[in-house]
XYZ file of C-alpha atoms in Angstrom:
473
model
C 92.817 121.411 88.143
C 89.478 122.333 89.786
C 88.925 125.272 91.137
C 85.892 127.362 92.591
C 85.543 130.575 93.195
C 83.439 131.285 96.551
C 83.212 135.168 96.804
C 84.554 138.354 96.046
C 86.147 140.766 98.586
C 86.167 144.660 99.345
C 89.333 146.204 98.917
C 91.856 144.967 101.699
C 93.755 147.957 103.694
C 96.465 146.844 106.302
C 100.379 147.540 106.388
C 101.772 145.315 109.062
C 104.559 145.123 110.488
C 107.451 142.921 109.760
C 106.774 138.973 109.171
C 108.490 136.685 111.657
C 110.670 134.101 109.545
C 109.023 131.210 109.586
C 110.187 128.011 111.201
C 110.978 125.185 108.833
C 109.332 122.798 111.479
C 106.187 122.977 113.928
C 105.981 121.842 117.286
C 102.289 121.352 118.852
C 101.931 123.659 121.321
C 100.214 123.457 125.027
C 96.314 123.193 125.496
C 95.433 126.775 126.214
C 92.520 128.004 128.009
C 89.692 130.171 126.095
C 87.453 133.143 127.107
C 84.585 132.162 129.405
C 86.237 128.687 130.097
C 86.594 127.570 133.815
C 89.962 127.252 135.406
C 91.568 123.601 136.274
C 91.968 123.362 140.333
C 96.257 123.335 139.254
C 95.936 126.325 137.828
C 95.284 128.348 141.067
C 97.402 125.363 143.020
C 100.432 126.562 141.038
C 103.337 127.951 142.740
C 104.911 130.439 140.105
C 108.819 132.399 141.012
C 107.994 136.021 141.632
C 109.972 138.983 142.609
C 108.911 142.042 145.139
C 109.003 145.232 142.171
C 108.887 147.681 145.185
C 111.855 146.060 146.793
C 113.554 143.944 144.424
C 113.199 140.365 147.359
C 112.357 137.465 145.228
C 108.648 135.837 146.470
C 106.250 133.475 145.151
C 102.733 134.331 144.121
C 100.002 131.353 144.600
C 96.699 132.324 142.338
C 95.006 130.535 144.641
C 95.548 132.969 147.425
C 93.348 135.692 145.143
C 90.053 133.428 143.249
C 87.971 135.481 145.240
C 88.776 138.518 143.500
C 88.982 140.158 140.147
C 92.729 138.825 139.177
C 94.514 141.248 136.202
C 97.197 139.132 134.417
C 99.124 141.963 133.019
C 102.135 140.122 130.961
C 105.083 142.328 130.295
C 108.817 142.917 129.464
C 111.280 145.444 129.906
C 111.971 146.233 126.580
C 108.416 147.250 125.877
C 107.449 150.570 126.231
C 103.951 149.686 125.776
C 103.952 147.426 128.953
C 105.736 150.037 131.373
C 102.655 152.376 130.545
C 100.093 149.419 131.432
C 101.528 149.110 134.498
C 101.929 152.133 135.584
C 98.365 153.227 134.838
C 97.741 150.047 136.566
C 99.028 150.747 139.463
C 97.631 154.135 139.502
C 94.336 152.124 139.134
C 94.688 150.067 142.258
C 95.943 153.149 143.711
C 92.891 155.105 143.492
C 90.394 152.330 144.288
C 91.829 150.870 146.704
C 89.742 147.849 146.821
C 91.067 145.066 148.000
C 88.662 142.899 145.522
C 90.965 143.200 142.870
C 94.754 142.928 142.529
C 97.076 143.227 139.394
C 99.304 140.665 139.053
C 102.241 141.242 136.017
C 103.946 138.217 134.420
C 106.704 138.144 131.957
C 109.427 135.400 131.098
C 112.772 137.380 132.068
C 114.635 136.728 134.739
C 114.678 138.543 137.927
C 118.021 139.985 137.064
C 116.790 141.618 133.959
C 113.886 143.336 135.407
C 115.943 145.397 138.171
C 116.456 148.538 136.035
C 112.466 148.324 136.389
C 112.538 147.755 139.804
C 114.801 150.570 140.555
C 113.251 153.381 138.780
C 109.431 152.220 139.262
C 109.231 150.369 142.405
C 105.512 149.309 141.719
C 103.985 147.598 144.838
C 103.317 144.577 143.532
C 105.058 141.391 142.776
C 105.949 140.342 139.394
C 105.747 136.524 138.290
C 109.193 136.021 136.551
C 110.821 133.906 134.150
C 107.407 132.455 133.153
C 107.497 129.529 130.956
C 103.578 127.962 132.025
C 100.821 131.015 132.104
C 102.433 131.991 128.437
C 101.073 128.304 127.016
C 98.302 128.615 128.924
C 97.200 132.313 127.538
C 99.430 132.377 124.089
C 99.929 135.344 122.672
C 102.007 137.596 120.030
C 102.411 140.769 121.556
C 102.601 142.824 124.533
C 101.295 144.159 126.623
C 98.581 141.349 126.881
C 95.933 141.388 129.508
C 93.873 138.143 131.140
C 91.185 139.307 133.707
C 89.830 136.218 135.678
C 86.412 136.300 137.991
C 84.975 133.543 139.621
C 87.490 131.184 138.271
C 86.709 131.855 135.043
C 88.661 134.013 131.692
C 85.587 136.883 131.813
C 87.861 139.025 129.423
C 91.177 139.395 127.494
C 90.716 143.061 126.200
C 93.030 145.776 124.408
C 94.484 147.174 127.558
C 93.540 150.669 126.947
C 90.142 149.329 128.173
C 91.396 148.657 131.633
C 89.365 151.706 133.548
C 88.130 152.613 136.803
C 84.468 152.341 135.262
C 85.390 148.865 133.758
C 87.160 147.681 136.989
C 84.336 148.434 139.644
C 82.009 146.932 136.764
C 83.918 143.518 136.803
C 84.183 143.758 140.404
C 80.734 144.441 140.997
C 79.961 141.015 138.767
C 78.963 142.850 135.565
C 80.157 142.639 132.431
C 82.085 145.666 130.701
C 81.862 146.471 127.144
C 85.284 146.262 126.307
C 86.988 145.088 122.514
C 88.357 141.783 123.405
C 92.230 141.068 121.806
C 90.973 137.483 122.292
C 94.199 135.942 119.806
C 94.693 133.293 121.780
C 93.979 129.666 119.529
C 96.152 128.483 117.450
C 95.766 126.545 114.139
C 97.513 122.923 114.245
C 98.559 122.642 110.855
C 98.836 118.600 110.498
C 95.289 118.762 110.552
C 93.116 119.781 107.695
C 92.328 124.136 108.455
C 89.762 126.643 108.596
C 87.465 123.897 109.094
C 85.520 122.537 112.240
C 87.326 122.897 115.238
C 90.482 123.806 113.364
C 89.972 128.036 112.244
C 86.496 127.108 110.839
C 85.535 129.997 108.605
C 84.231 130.831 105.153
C 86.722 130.369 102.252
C 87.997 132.946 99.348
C 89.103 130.787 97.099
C 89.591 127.112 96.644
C 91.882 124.941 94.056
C 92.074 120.991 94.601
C 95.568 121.614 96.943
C 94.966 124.996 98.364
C 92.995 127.333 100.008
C 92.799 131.174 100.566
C 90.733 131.542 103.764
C 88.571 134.900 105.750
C 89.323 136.256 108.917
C 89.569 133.256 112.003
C 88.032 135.406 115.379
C 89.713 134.486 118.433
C 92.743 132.714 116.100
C 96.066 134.561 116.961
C 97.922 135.805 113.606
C 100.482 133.582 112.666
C 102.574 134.577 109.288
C 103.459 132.155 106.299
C 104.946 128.720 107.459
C 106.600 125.651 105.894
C 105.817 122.364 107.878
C 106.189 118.337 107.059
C 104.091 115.902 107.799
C 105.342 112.466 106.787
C 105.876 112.807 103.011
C 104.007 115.827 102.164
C 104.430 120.129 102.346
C 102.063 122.017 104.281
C 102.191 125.882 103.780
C 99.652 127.714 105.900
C 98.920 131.042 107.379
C 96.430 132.901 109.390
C 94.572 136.361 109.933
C 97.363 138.095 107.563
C 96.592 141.607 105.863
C 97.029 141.529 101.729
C 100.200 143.481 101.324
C 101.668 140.793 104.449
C 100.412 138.209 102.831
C 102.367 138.622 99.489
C 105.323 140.034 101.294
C 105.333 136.447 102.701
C 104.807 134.673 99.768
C 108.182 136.440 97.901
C 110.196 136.836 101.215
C 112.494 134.459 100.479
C 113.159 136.533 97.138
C 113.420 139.930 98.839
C 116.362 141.775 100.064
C 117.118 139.968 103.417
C 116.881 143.356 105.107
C 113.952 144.693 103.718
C 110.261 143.959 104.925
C 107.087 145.499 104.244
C 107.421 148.867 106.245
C 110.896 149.385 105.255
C 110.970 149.562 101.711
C 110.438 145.647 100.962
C 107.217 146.128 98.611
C 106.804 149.174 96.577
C 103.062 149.832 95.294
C 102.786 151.224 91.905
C 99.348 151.906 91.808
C 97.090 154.694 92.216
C 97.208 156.983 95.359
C 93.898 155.992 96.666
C 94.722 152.087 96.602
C 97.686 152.788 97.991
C 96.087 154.520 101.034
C 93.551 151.660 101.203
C 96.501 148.992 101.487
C 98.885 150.771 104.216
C 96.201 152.167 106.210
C 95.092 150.032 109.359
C 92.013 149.439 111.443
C 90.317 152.017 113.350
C 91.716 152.579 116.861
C 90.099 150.669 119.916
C 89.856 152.487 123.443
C 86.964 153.009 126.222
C 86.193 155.865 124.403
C 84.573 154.064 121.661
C 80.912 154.248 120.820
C 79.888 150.415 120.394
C 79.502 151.381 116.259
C 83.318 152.166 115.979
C 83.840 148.779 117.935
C 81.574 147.173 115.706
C 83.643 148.906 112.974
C 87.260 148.045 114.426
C 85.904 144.145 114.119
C 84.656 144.547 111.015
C 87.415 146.051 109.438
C 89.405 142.285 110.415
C 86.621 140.292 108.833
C 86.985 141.973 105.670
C 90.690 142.898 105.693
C 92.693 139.696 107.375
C 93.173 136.204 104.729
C 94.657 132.691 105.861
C 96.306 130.282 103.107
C 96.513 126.200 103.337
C 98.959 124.360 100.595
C 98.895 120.431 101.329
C 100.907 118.860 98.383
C 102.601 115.247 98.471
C 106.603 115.311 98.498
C 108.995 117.274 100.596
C 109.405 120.397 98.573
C 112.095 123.227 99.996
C 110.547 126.013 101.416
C 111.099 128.344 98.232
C 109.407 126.204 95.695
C 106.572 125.849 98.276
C 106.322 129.588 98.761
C 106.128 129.565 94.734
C 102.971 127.467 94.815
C 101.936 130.151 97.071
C 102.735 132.985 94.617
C 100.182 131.381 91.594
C 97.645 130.559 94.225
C 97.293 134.085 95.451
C 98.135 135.877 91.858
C 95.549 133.969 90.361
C 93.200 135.103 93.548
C 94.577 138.845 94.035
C 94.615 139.482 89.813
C 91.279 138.317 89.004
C 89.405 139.710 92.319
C 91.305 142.522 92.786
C 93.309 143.773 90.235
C 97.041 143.296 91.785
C 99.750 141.892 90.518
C 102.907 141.006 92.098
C 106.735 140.539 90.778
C 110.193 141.240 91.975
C 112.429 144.153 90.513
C 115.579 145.395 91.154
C 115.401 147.786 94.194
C 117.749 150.624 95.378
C 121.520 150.779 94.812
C 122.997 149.399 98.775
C 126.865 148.704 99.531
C 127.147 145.781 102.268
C 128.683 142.763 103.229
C 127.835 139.290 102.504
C 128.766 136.422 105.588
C 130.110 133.424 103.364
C 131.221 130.029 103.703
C 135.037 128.872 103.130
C 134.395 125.570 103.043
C 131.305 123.568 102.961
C 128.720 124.297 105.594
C 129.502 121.154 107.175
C 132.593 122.268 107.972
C 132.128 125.694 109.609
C 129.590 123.953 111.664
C 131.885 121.631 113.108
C 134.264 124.506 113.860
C 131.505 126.608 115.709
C 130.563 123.587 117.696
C 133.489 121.748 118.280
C 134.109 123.953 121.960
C 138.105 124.406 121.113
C 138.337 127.017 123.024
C 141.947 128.488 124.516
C 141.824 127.406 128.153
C 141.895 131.016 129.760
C 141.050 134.139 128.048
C 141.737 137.230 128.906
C 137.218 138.136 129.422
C 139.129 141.933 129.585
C 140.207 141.812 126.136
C 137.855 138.781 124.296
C 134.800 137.692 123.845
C 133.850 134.696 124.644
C 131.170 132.520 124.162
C 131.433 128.792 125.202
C 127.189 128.640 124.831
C 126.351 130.931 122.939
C 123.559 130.871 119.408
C 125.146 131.547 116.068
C 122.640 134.519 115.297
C 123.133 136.826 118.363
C 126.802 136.091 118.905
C 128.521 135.636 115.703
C 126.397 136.857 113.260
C 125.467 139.887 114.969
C 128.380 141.020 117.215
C 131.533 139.509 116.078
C 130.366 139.475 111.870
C 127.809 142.659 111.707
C 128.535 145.003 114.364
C 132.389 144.980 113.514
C 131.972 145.619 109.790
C 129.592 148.286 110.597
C 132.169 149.661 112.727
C 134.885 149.138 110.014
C 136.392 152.426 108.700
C 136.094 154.156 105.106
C 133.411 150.735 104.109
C 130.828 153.288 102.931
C 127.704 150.729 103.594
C 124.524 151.250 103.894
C 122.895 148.585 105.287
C 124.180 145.436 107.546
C 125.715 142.174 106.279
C 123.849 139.640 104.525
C 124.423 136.252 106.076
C 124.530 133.862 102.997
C 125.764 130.683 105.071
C 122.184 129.024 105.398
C 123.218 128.618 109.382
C 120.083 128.315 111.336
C 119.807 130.878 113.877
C 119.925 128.912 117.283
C 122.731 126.794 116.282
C 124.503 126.540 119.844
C 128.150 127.833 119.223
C 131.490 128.168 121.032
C 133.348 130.705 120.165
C 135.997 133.709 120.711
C 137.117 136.830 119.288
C 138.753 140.101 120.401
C 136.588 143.525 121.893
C 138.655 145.391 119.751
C 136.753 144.315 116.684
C 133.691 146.413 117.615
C 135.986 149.904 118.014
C 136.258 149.390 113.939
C 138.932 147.426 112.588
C 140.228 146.978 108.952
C 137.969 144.280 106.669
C 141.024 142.446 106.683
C 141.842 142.277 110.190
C 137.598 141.253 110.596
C 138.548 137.917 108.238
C 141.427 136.762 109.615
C 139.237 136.294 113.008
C 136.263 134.740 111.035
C 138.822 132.621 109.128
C 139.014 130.474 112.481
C 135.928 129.588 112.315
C 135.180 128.591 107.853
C 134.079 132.379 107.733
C 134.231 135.119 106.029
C 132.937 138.690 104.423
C 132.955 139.545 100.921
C 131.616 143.115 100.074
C 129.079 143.661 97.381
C 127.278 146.822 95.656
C 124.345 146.594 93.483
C 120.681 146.967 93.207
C 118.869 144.518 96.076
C 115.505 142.634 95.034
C 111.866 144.208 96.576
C 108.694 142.676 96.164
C 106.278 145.634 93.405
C 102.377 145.036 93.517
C 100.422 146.913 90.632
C 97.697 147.414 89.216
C 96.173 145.367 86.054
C 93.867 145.921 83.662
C 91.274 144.123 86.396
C 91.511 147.015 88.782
């Protein structure tokens, strides 16, 4: 097999957070609109579903109505903390100026009913675009908060929203152009197309073998972890703008402890205190503060610190024998360049239970899905979930919560759901409150039984992914 070796690499240095499980299949997503790009006329014609936070009275908000002034897209949701502090400095910000050439405008995809805790302790005077489902395609992103300033019917920034200022405000107003760090993360690769080429993540390369590639930092890509996708009769495994110790996490996850992930005890790093300070530490904070050399450095730090991978290989292999390709591609890459090598070992000593299958999966699937539900239930005493998703429902509050709940079990982490069950699977199902107030293991089974179910407990040492060092290092 050819390979050529393109450049060598300074240490990398990021611990990220945990890796979304990837989806076995990708679906193209909606043509999004870029930094500096001009708006479509529909885009300000659009009538979006809003809701009055100062009063709770459900609106409508028309972007139209404001493309003569500075327009703040400020997406949030009530479960992140960071979002309640954008808006609230926010709407100090509007607050203070008081200039009626700007307005904040927040957007999130919950309902209207799930936002009135918000609404009741905040009462921001503003209204709130809700249960968004368009300006989401339109500016993707990964995480919130996420900011989208538009001027004269253009995207002028997307920036970290510690940058949104007074100074930075009357700037944009004023038809300047603020120095702000932009969290521009907002293309996405289309991997049935060839990557990191052209218009697809162009960038320079790593490393290249005749079915794979290891791949730089993509600017202005969002960061999308490890994937298995089809295309007609051949594999495609592909990431983007992933940190080192993420990217081998990825690579073994489907070998690891199903509970553990990188920040939680997933990889262990037997190596020398200074490399292991260089791969958990991140990149240097962002914030109006800055001087434009620690800006320079916080972009830096990605172009030297974030890899993509591409595997194209003819036939349909299952997702762990891809992710095995994966392995040798970046062991060869990682232990030649950088002195790492990767393996998994037998972890800590944990107690839990394991979700298992009576039957075949077939089966149990039938029984989730079938709808045989009694025709009244008492909603006092049961649960009960004629649409409901196998993951949130049954795996984690009728299976998990209740054994946690379970007297005298001794575990020590939550059950391990061995069924293979994809986690959307619609279900209909029912089982008794009471399970939650910690009921017997038995008593937990005979309710699963209903349904092909059950838990089995195991103790032993769970699988973690170790990097070390080699002789290379």
């Amino acid at each position: 097999m050819k390979k050529t070796i393109l450049l060598c690499i300074v240490a990398p240095a990021l611990l990220f957070p945990m890796a979304a499980k990837s989806q076995q299949f990708f679906e193209p997503s909606e043509v999004t609109i870029r930094m500096g790009e001009r708006l479509p006329e529909s885009f300000f014609d659009t009538v979006h579903d809003a809701v009055d936070l100062k009063t709770g009275t459900p609106t409508q908000v028309r972007l139209g109505d404001h493309r003569d002034k500075l327009i703040i897209l400020d997406f949030w949701a009530t479960w992140c903390g960071p979002c309640i502090a954008s808006l609230n400095k926010l709407d100090t910000l509007r607050r203070e100026l008081q200039d009626p050439r700007f307005v904040v405008i927040p957007v999130t995809g919950q309902s209207a009913r799930e936002i009135e805790p918000v609404i009741k302790r905040f009462a921001w005077d503003t209204p709130s675009i809700v249960g968004d489902r368009t300006l989401a395609r339109i500016f993707p992103h990964n995480g919130l908060p996420h900011m989208v300033w538009i001027k004269d019917d253009r995207v002028m920034a997307i920036p970290f929203p510690s940058y949104a200022t007074k100074a930075n405000i009357t700037t944009a107003i004023e038809g300047g152009q603020p120095r702000m760090v932009m969290k521009i993360r907002d293309q996405m690769l289309d991997p049935l197309r060839p990557l990191f080429v052209e218009d697809n993540g162009a960038t320079g390369l790593w490393y290249r073998s005749e079915n794979s590639k290891i791949a730089r930092h993509v600017r202005n890509y969002r960061s999308e972890p490890t994937q298995v996708v089809y295309k007609g009769d051949s594999t495609i495994v592909y990431c983007v703008n992933q940190p080192l110790l993420a990217l081998f996490y990825q690579a073994y996850e489907r070998e690891v402890f199903q509970h553990f992930h990188v920040s939680n005890g997933g990889v262990s790093l037997n190596v020398i205190p200074e490399i292991e300070r260089k791969l958990r530490e991140g990149p240097p904070p962002v914030g109006p503060e800055n001087t434009a050399e620690q800006d320079s450095a916080y972009l830096t730090w990605h172009d030297r610190n974030a890899f993509g991978y591409e595997l194209r290989v003819k036939g349909h292999l299952s997702d762990r024998d891809a992710r095995k390709i994966m392995q040798l591609d970046i062991g060869k890459f990682f232990g030649v360049y950088r002195g790492i090598s990767a393996r998994i070992v037998p972890g800590p000593k944990h107690r839990y239970g394991v979700l298992k299958l009576r039957g075949t999966k077939e089966e149990t699937l039938r029984l989730l899905t079938d709808g045989n539900l009694p025709e009244s239930l008492d909603v006092d005493k049961y649960y009960h979930f004629p649409k409901g998703q196998y993951y949130s429902q049954l795996y984690m509050l009728m299976a998990d919560r209740s054994l946690r709940t379970s007297p005298g079990l001794g575990l020590t982490t939550r059950v391990v759901d061995s069924t293979g069950i994809a986690r959307d699977t619609p279900i209909s199902i029912y089982f008794p409150r009471i399970l939650k107030e910690g009921q017997s293991l038995q008593r937990i089974n005979r309710e699963l039984e209903r349904y092909g179910l059950y838990i089995e407990l195991e103790e032993k040492q769970v699988p973690i992914l170790e990097l070390r060092e080699t002789a290379n290092f």
